[in-house]
PDB file of C-alpha atoms in Angstrom:
ATOM      1  CA  MET A 539      38.778   3.971  -5.426  1.00 50.00           C
ATOM      2  CA  THR A 540      40.304   0.805  -7.021  1.00 58.00           C
ATOM      3  CA  VAL A 541      38.514  -1.547  -9.218  1.00 59.00           C
ATOM      4  CA  GLY A 542      39.304  -5.352  -8.529  1.00 70.00           C
ATOM      5  CA  VAL A 543      39.740  -7.223 -11.637  1.00 70.00           C
ATOM      6  CA  HIS A 544      36.914 -10.097 -10.300  1.00 69.00           C
ATOM      7  CA  SER A 545      34.673  -7.038  -9.889  1.00 73.00           C
ATOM      8  CA  THR A 546      35.251  -5.527 -13.350  1.00 77.00           C
ATOM      9  CA  ILE A 547      34.802  -8.992 -15.067  1.00 81.00           C
ATOM     10  CA  ASP A 548      31.743  -9.878 -13.096  1.00 77.00           C
ATOM     11  CA  GLU A 549      30.380  -6.398 -14.432  1.00 79.00           C
ATOM     12  CA  LEU A 550      31.508  -7.462 -18.202  1.00 82.00           C
ATOM     13  CA  ARG A 551      29.950 -10.825 -17.913  1.00 82.00           C
ATOM     14  CA  SER A 552      26.781  -9.000 -16.842  1.00 80.00           C
ATOM     15  CA  ALA A 553      26.637  -6.569 -19.440  1.00 80.00           C
ATOM     16  CA  ARG A 554      27.412  -9.454 -21.777  1.00 84.00           C
ATOM     17  CA  MET A 555      24.366 -11.174 -20.805  1.00 81.00           C
ATOM     18  CA  LEU A 556      22.444  -8.141 -21.024  1.00 79.00           C
ATOM     19  CA  ILE A 557      23.448  -7.672 -24.416  1.00 83.00           C
ATOM     20  CA  ASP A 558      22.579 -11.392 -25.588  1.00 82.00           C
ATOM     21  CA  ASP A 559      19.263 -11.209 -24.152  1.00 80.00           C
ATOM     22  CA  LEU A 560      18.592  -8.057 -26.055  1.00 79.00           C
ATOM     23  CA  ILE A 561      19.879  -9.572 -29.423  1.00 81.00           C
ATOM     24  CA  ASP A 562      17.691 -12.674 -28.922  1.00 78.00           C
ATOM     25  CA  LYS A 563      14.513 -10.400 -28.052  1.00 75.00           C
ATOM     26  CA  ALA A 564      15.033  -8.393 -31.350  1.00 74.00           C
ATOM     27  CA  GLU A 565      15.527 -11.620 -33.098  1.00 73.00           C
ATOM     28  CA  GLN A 566      12.400 -13.150 -31.805  1.00 69.00           C
ATOM     29  CA  PRO A 567       9.336 -13.012 -34.400  1.00 68.00           C
ATOM     30  CA  ALA A 568       6.477 -10.641 -32.905  1.00 61.00           C
ATOM     31  CA  ALA A 569       4.379 -13.268 -32.573  1.00 58.00           C
ATOM     32  CA  LEU A 570       6.411 -15.407 -30.020  1.00 58.00           C
ATOM     33  CA  GLN A 571       6.923 -11.978 -27.908  1.00 57.00           C
ATOM     34  CA  PRO A 572       4.896 -11.305 -24.822  1.00 59.00           C
ATOM     35  CA  LYS A 573       1.505  -9.616 -25.494  1.00 60.00           C
ATOM     36  CA  PRO A 574       0.552  -7.250 -23.018  1.00 55.00           C
ATOM     37  CA  THR A 575      -2.714  -7.356 -21.114  1.00 51.00           C
ATOM     38  CA  LYS A 576      -5.410  -4.600 -20.905  1.00 52.00           C
ATOM     39  CA  ARG A 577      -5.100  -4.371 -17.081  1.00 64.00           C
ATOM     40  CA  ARG A 578      -2.243  -2.596 -15.472  1.00 70.00           C
ATOM     41  CA  PRO A 579      -1.298  -3.766 -12.033  1.00 72.00           C
ATOM     42  CA  ARG A 580      -1.151  -1.174  -9.447  1.00 77.00           C
ATOM     43  CA  SER A 581       1.625  -2.555  -7.000  1.00 84.00           C
ATOM     44  CA  LEU A 582       4.449  -4.981  -6.712  1.00 87.00           C
ATOM     45  CA  ALA A 583       2.302  -7.566  -5.458  1.00 87.00           C
ATOM     46  CA  ALA A 584      -0.173  -7.926  -8.290  1.00 87.00           C
ATOM     47  CA  LEU A 585       2.779  -8.620 -10.707  1.00 89.00           C
ATOM     48  CA  GLY A 586       2.929 -12.342  -8.775  1.00 90.00           C
ATOM     49  CA  LEU A 587       6.565 -12.215  -8.166  1.00 92.00           C
ATOM     50  CA  PRO A 588       8.539 -14.898  -6.383  1.00 93.00           C
ATOM     51  CA  LYS A 589       9.011 -14.065  -3.054  1.00 94.00           C
ATOM     52  CA  GLN A 590      12.519 -13.926  -3.115  1.00 94.00           C
ATOM     53  CA  VAL A 591      12.792 -11.041  -5.901  1.00 94.00           C
ATOM     54  CA  HIS A 592       9.792  -9.249  -4.014  1.00 94.00           C
ATOM     55  CA  ASN A 593      11.816  -9.222  -0.841  1.00 94.00           C
ATOM     56  CA  ALA A 594      14.959  -7.948  -2.532  1.00 95.00           C
ATOM     57  CA  LEU A 595      13.001  -5.328  -4.092  1.00 95.00           C
ATOM     58  CA  ARG A 596      11.466  -4.121  -1.105  1.00 94.00           C
ATOM     59  CA  ASP A 597      14.815  -4.487   1.060  1.00 95.00           C
ATOM     60  CA  ALA A 598      16.114  -2.035  -1.606  1.00 95.00           C
ATOM     61  CA  GLY A 599      13.668   0.475  -0.975  1.00 95.00           C
ATOM     62  CA  ILE A 600      11.585  -0.556  -4.328  1.00 94.00           C
ATOM     63  CA  ARG A 601       8.401  -0.784  -3.050  1.00 93.00           C
ATOM     64  CA  SER A 602       5.946   0.686  -5.643  1.00 92.00           C
ATOM     65  CA  LEU A 603       5.434  -0.348  -9.362  1.00 91.00           C
ATOM     66  CA  ALA A 604       6.556   3.248 -10.204  1.00 91.00           C
ATOM     67  CA  LYS A 605       9.622   3.111  -8.474  1.00 94.00           C
ATOM     68  CA  LEU A 606      10.564  -0.300 -10.246  1.00 94.00           C
ATOM     69  CA  MET A 607       9.821   0.972 -13.483  1.00 92.00           C
ATOM     70  CA  GLN A 608      12.269   3.864 -12.815  1.00 93.00           C
ATOM     71  CA  GLN A 609      15.103   1.220 -12.312  1.00 94.00           C
ATOM     72  CA  SER A 610      17.444   0.293 -15.068  1.00 94.00           C
ATOM     73  CA  VAL A 611      18.768  -3.328 -15.397  1.00 94.00           C
ATOM     74  CA  PRO A 612      22.387  -2.407 -14.577  1.00 94.00           C
ATOM     75  CA  GLY A 613      21.099  -0.669 -11.913  1.00 93.00           C
ATOM     76  CA  LEU A 614      19.006  -3.572 -10.579  1.00 95.00           C
ATOM     77  CA  LEU A 615      21.692  -5.762 -11.143  1.00 93.00           C
ATOM     78  CA  HIS A 616      23.562  -3.899  -7.830  1.00 94.00           C
ATOM     79  CA  VAL A 617      20.543  -4.827  -5.628  1.00 95.00           C
ATOM     80  CA  PRO A 618      21.538  -7.638  -3.387  1.00 95.00           C
ATOM     81  CA  GLY A 619      19.485 -10.776  -4.194  1.00 93.00           C
ATOM     82  CA  LEU A 620      18.857  -9.744  -7.730  1.00 94.00           C
ATOM     83  CA  GLY A 621      20.672 -11.294 -10.788  1.00 93.00           C
ATOM     84  CA  MET A 622      19.945 -11.789 -14.383  1.00 93.00           C
ATOM     85  CA  ARG A 623      17.481 -14.712 -13.724  1.00 94.00           C
ATOM     86  CA  SER A 624      15.406 -12.340 -11.078  1.00 94.00           C
ATOM     87  CA  ILE A 625      15.617  -9.507 -13.794  1.00 94.00           C
ATOM     88  CA  HIS A 626      14.362 -11.505 -16.214  1.00 93.00           C
ATOM     89  CA  ILE A 627      11.130 -12.698 -14.391  1.00 93.00           C
ATOM     90  CA  LEU A 628      10.775  -8.891 -13.636  1.00 93.00           C
ATOM     91  CA  GLN A 629      11.222  -8.189 -17.266  1.00 93.00           C
ATOM     92  CA  ALA A 630       8.419 -10.792 -18.437  1.00 92.00           C
ATOM     93  CA  ALA A 631       6.004  -9.935 -15.379  1.00 91.00           C
ATOM     94  CA  LEU A 632       6.353  -6.065 -16.534  1.00 91.00           C
ATOM     95  CA  ALA A 633       5.814  -7.064 -20.194  1.00 90.00           C
ATOM     96  CA  GLU A 634       2.652  -9.325 -19.466  1.00 87.00           C
ATOM     97  CA  HIS A 635       1.092  -5.446 -18.399  1.00 85.00           C
ATOM     98  CA  GLY A 636       2.726  -3.703 -21.339  1.00 86.00           C
ATOM     99  CA  LEU A 637       5.324  -1.865 -18.808  1.00 89.00           C
ATOM    100  CA  ALA A 638       9.275  -2.083 -18.770  1.00 91.00           C
ATOM    101  CA  LEU A 639      12.040  -1.072 -16.762  1.00 92.00           C
ATOM    102  CA  SER A 640      13.887   2.263 -17.357  1.00 91.00           C
ATOM    103  CA  GLU A 641      16.679   2.053 -20.073  1.00 88.00           C
ATOM    104  CA  ALA A 642      18.565   4.606 -18.322  1.00 73.00           C
ATOM    105  CA  THR A 643      22.067   3.522 -17.988  1.00 62.00           C
ATOM    106  CA  ASP A 644      23.679   2.828 -14.832  1.00 49.00           C
ATOM    107  CA  GLU A 645      25.204   6.302 -13.982  1.00 52.00           C
ATOM    108  CA  GLN A 646      21.879   7.812 -14.705  1.00 48.00           C
ATOM    109  CA  SER A 647      20.247   5.812 -12.194  1.00 46.00           C
ATOM    110  CA  ARG A 648      23.003   6.543  -9.561  1.00 49.00           C
ATOM    111  CA  SER A 649      22.514   9.872 -10.346  1.00 49.00           C
ATOM    112  CA  SER A 650      18.580  10.200 -10.046  1.00 46.00           C
ATOM    113  CA  GLY A 651      18.868   8.665  -6.454  1.00 48.00           C
ATOM    114  CA  MET A 652      18.332   4.877  -7.124  1.00 48.00           C
ATOM    115  CA  ALA A 653      17.792   2.774  -4.121  1.00 45.00           C
ATOM    116  CA  ARG A 654      20.643   0.115  -3.845  1.00 39.00           C
TER     117      ARG A 654
END
């Protein structure tokens, strides 16, 4: 299997954006970070995601909140129709309910049978 230069550069850029986002969140004062609500959603629809994001998740076989929370950011970047902007929307919607994506690495996600 050969890896193209453009593919590698895209992956490095995605990783850099993720690192920058994590640094920004770590530097944010606690008062500015989203506060979780007491009510937990029961479905993806309850998150109020934009239609494009919801459809991309559905098309990738991610149809439940539990399945979404098993996914990592690097893994979701491989889902057609999802980019960093969509993932930020997902993270914010989950954070409003005190939930988060998995922190598993991309390799761990793939080996556990993540839908792509």
